[in-house]
Every structure is written in structure tokens, then in C-alpha cells.
Short mmCIF file of C-alpha atoms in Angstrom, two decimals:
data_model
loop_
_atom_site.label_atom_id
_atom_site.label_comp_id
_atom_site.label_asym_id
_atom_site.label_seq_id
_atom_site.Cartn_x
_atom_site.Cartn_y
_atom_site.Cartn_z
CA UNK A 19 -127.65 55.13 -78.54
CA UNK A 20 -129.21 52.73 -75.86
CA UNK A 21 -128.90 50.02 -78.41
CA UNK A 22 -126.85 49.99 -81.05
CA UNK A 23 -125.74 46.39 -82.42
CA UNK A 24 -128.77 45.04 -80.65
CA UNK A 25 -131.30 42.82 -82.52
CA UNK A 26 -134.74 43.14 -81.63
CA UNK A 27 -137.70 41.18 -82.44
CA UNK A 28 -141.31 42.84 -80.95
CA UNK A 29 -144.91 41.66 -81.54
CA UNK A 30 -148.11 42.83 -82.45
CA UNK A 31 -146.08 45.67 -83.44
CA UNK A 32 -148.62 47.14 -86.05
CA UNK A 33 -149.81 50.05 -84.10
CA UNK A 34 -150.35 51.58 -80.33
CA UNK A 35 -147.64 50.48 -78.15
CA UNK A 36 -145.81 47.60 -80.37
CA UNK A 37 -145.12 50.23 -83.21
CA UNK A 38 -144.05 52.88 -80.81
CA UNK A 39 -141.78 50.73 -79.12
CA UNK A 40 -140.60 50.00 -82.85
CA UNK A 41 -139.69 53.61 -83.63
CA UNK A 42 -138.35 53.88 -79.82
CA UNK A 43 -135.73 50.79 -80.87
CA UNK A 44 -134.93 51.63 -84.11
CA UNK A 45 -133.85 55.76 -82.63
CA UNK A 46 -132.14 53.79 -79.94
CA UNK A 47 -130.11 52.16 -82.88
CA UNK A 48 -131.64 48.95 -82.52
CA UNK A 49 -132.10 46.26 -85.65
CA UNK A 50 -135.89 45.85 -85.38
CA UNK A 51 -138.14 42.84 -86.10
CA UNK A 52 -141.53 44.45 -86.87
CA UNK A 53 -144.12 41.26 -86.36
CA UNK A 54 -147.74 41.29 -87.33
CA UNK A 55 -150.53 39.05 -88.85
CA UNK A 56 -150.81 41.23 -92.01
CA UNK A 57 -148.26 41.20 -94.72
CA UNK A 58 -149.43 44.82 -96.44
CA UNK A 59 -149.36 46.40 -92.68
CA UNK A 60 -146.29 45.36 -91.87
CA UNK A 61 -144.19 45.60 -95.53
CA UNK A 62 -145.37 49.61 -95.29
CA UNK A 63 -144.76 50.11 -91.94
CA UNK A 64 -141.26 48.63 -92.30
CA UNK A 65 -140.97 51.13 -95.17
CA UNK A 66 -141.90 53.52 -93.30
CA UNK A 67 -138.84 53.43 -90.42
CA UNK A 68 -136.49 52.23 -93.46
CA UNK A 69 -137.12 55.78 -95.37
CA UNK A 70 -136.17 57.53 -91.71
CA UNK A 71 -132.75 55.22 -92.11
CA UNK A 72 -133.58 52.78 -89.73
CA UNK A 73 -132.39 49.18 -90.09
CA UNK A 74 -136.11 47.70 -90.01
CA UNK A 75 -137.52 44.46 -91.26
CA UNK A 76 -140.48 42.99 -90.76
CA UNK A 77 -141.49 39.42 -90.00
CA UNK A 78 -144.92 38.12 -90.48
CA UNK A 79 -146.47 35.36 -88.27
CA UNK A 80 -149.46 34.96 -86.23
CA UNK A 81 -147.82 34.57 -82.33
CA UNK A 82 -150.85 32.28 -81.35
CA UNK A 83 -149.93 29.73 -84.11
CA UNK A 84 -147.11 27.15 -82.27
CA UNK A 85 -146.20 26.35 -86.13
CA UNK A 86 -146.12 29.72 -87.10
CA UNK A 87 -143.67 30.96 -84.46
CA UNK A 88 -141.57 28.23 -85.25
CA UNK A 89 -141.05 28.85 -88.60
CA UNK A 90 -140.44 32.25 -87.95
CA UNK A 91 -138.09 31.78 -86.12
CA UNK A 92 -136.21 29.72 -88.23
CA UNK A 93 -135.74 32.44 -90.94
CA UNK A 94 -134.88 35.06 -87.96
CA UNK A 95 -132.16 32.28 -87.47
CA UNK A 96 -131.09 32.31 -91.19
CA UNK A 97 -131.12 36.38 -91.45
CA UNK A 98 -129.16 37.43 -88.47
CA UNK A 99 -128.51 34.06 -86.46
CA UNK A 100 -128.50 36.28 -82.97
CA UNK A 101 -132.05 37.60 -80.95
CA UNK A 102 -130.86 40.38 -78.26
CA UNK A 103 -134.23 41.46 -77.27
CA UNK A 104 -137.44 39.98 -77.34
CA UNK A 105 -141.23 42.15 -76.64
CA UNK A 106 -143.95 40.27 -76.24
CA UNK A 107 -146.61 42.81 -77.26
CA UNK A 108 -149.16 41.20 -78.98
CA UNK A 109 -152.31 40.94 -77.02
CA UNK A 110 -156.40 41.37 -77.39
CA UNK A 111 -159.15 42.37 -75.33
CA UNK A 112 -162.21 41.07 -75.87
CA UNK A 113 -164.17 42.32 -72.50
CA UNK A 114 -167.64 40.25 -71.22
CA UNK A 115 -169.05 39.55 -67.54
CA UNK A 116 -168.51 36.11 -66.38
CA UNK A 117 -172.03 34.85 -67.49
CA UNK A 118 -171.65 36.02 -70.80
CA UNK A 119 -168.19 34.92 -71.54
CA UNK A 120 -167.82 32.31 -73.57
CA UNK A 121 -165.48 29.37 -74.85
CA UNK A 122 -163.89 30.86 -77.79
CA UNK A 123 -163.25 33.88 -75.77
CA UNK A 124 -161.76 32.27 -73.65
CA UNK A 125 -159.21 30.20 -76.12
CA UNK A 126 -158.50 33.08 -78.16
CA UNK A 127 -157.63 35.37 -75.49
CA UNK A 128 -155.28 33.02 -73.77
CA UNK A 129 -153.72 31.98 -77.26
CA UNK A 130 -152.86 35.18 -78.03
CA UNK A 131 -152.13 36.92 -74.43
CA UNK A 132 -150.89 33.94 -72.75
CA UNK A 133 -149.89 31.12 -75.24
CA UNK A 134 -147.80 33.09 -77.44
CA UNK A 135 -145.61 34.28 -74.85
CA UNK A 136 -144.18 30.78 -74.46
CA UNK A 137 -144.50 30.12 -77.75
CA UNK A 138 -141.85 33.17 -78.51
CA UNK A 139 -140.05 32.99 -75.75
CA UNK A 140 -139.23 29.35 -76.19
CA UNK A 141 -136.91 30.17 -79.09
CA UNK A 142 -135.87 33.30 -78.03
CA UNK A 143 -133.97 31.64 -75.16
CA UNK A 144 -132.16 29.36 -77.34
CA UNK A 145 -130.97 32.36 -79.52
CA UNK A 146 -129.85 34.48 -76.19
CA UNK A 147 -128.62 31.69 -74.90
CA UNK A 148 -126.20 31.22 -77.69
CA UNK A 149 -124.32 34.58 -76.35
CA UNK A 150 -125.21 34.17 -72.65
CA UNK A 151 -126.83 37.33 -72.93
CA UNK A 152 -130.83 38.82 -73.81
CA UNK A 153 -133.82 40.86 -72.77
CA UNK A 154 -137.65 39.35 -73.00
CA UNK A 155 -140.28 42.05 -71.94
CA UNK A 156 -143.85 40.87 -71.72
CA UNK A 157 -146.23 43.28 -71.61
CA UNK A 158 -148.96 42.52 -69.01
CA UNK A 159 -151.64 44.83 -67.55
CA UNK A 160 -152.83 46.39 -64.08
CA UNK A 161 -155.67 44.45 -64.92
CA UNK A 162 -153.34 41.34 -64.26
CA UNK A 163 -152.08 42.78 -61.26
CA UNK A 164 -155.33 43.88 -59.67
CA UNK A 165 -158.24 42.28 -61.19
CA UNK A 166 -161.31 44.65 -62.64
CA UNK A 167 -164.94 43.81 -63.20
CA UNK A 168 -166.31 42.02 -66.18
CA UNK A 169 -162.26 41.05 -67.33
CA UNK A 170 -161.75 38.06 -66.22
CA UNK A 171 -160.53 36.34 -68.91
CA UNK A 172 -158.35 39.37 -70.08
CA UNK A 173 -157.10 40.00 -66.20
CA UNK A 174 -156.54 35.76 -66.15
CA UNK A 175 -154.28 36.34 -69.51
CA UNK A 176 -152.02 39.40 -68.19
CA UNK A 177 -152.01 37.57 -64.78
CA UNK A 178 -150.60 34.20 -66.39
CA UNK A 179 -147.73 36.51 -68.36
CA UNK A 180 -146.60 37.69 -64.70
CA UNK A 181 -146.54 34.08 -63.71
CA UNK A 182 -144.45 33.37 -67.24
CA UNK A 183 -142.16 36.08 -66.68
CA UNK A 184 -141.27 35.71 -63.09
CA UNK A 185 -140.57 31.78 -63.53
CA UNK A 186 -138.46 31.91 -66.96
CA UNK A 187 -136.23 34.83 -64.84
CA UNK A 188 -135.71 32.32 -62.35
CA UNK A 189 -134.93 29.79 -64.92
CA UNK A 190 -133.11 32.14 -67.32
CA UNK A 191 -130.67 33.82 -65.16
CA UNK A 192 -127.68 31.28 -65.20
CA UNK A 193 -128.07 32.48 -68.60
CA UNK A 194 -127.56 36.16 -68.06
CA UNK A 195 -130.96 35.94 -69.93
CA UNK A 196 -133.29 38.60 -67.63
CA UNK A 197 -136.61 38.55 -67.85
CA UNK A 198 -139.16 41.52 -67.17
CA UNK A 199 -142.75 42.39 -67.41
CA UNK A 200 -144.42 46.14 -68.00
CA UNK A 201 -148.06 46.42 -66.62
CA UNK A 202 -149.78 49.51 -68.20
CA UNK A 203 -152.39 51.57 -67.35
CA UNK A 204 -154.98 53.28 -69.26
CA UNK A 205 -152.69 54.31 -72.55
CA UNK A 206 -153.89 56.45 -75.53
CA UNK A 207 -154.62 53.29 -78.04
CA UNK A 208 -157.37 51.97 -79.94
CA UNK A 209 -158.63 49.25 -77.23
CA UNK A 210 -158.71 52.32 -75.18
CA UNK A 211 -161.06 54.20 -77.25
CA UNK A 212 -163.03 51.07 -77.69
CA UNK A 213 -164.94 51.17 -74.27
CA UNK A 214 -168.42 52.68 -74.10
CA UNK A 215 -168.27 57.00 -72.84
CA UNK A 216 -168.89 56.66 -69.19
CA UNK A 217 -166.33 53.97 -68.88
CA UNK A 218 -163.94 55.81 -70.48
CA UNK A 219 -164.66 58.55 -68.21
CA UNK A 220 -164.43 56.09 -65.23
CA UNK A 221 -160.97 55.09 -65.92
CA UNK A 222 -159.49 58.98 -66.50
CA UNK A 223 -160.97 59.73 -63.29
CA UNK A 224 -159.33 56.49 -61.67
CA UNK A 225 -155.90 58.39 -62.54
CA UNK A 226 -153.92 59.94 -59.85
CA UNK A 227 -151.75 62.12 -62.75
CA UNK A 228 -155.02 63.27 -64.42
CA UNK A 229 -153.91 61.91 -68.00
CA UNK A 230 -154.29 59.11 -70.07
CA UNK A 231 -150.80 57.03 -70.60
CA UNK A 232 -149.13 57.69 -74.09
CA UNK A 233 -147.34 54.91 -75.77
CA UNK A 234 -144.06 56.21 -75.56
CA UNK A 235 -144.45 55.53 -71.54
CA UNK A 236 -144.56 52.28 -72.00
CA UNK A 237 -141.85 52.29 -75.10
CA UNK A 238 -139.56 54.32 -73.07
CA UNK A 239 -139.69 52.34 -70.27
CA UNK A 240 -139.14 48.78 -73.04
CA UNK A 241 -136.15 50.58 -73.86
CA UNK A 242 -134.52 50.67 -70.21
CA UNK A 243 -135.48 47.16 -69.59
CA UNK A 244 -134.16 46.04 -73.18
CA UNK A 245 -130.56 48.27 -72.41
CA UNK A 246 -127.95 47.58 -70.17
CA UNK A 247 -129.07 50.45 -67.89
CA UNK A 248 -131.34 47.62 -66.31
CA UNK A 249 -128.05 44.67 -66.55
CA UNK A 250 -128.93 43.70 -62.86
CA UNK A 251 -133.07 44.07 -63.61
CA UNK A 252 -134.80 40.60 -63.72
CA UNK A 253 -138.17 39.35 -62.66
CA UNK A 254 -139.44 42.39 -62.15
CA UNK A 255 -143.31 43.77 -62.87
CA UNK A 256 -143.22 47.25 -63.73
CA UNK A 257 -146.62 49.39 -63.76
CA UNK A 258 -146.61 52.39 -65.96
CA UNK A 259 -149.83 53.62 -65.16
CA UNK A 260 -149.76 57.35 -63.38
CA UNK A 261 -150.83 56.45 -60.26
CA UNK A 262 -154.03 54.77 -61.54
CA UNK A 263 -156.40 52.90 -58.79
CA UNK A 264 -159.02 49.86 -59.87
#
């Protein structure tokens, strides 16, 4: 097992890729964190892995709320008093041509992409830095690596979080903290199935592997980044994305 004794905190973990990457840790023999907004989503899904004999727990906060995170983190503190591996998951999309976009777009998209990944990263450090030792994985987009029409705001978010994660590697090493990011494609979630028919279309035929991403790409490749496989990985954006062009 990748990572057994590890403790593992991941957000937005609810569904798509955050609960994958869940299930991913927890077979990996991780202690998992399972964070979300809603108490009843979370309680079953930590159920859920806890019936399969995982060590799950779940740990309810809303990552764009400063006073929220903090407090979280607090009881993380009080339950296991160590963080090994931090994914910063949680993330919207919320799509509109520049001349349509507007301010509360704006704010919410950056609080949640952008905002929260300081916000939880802040006291992540402090934990990992307790034991010289950690993983933070921030999952961007290839829309933050290469721009796309009419997602500015989104592409501006994931953009910022490769900013984030290449500056707190820098400033985390000393630390034998590393710091990565995971830019994904077109994957097989609900924001995916969200977009009108011909878009949809559009993007699958963008694809040099001819197949939409599953969320086990991008849990699978959370797991090498969170083990110490990757002990000499930091700063590093990696696209999981088959190839696809934009």
C-alpha cells in the first residue's frame, strides 16, 4: 500500500474526481478526510468507504469560508494532530463570455478555485511542517494552462492555482513540504456533462486518445504525487488529459 500511516485531507470530495481520489487513498491505505459543504453527503459517503473497512471520516466546511477552514482545521488538529497529504479539489465552473460575465461570478469562482487553496494550504503547512514532511496537490485545469474561449474567469482561477503551487514549492521545500499541481482534461464528471451537445462533441474530438478522461486518471496520478514514489517531485504541473489540444 502506497500509503499506509498517511493522513489525508481532500476537498470537494463529494463526487467526480474528489470522491474517486477518496476511494483511491483509502485502497492505498490512507486515513482519509472526506470534505464537503453538505453534512448528509458527506456522513453517507463516509459510511460508505467505512462499511468497505476503510479508515474514513469526514469533515465538513465550506473551503471558500477563511473562518470555516480555520476551524476545521482546528478539530483536524484535535483528532489526529498530523496532515500528510493535502488535495485541493474543490472547484466550480460557472462558464460566460467576457461581456456577459459578471461580478459575483467572478468572486465566487476565485473564492472557491483560487482563495481556498491558500486558505487550506495555509494550515496544512504548519501541520507538515511539524514532521518536515507533506504532499499538497492542487488540482488546476488545461484551461489554466492554455486559455479557452468564453472561460476566462474559470481559466484566470486554474491559472492563479499554478501560480500558488509553483511559489509555495519554492517556499515549502526547506520543509521537505513538495508541492504539485494536476491539470485535467476533459474527465467523465458532471461539469462535463453540463455543456450544451455540440460542445461536448467539440471537446471529444479535441482528444488525441479518442476518449473522455475517467476520474481514476486523475486519482491515480494524486496518488503518485501524494506517495513517496514522487519524494524528489515538487513544483511540477502535471496534465492528465490524453493528448487533448484547445
Amino acid at each position: 500500500m502506497l500509503l499506509k500511516g498517511k493522513v489525508a485531507l481532500i476537498t470537494g470530495a463529494g463526487r467526480g474526481i474528489g470522491l474517486t481520489t477518496a476511494k483511491r487513498f483509502c485502497e492505498e491505505g490512507a486515513t482519509v478526510y472526506v470534505n464537503g459543504r453538505s453534512a448528509e453527503q458527506i456522513n453517507k459517503i463516509v459510511l460508505d468507504l467505512q462499511a468497505e473497512g476503510f479508515d474514513a471520516r469526514g469533515l465538513v466546511f465550506d473551503v471558500a469560508n477563511a473562518d470555516e477552514v480555520k476551524d476545521a482545521f482546528r478539530l483536524l488538529i484535535k483528532q489526529t494532530k498530523t496532515l500528510d497529504i493535502l488535495v485541493n479539489n474543490a472547484g466550480i465552473l460557472d462558464d460566460a463570455l467576457i461581456g456577459m460575465v459578471t461580478v459575483e461570478q467572478i468572486k465566487r469562482t476565485f473564492e472557491i478555485n483560487t482563495f481556498s487553496t491558500l486558505y487550506t494550504s495555509q494550515y496544512a503547512a504548519r501541520l507538515m511542517g511539524r514532521n518536515k514532511s507533506g504532499s499538497i496537490i492542487n488540482i488546476s485545469s488545461i484551461i489554466g494552462t492554455n486559455g479557452n474561449t468564453g472561460q476566462a474567469v474559470y481559466g484566470g482561477s486554474k491559472a492563479a492555482v499554478i501560480g500558488i503551487t509553483k511559489s509555495l514549492a519554492k517556499e515549502l521545500a526547506l520543509s521537505n513540504i513538495r508541492v504539485n499541481a494536476v491539470a485535467p482534461g476533459f474527465i467523465k464528471t458532471d461539469m462535463a456533462f453540463s455543456i450544451p451537445e455540440d460542445k461536448f462533441k467539440e471537446r471529444m474530438d479535441s482528444i488525441a486518445m479518442a476518449r473522455i478522461g475517467e476520474p481514476a486518471d486523475i486519482a491515480n496520478t494524486a496518488v503518485y504525487l501524494a506517495s513517496d514514489l514522487s519524494s524528489y517531485v515538487t513544483g511540477q504541473i502535471i496534465g492528465v488529459d490524453g493528448g487533448m489540444l484547445i
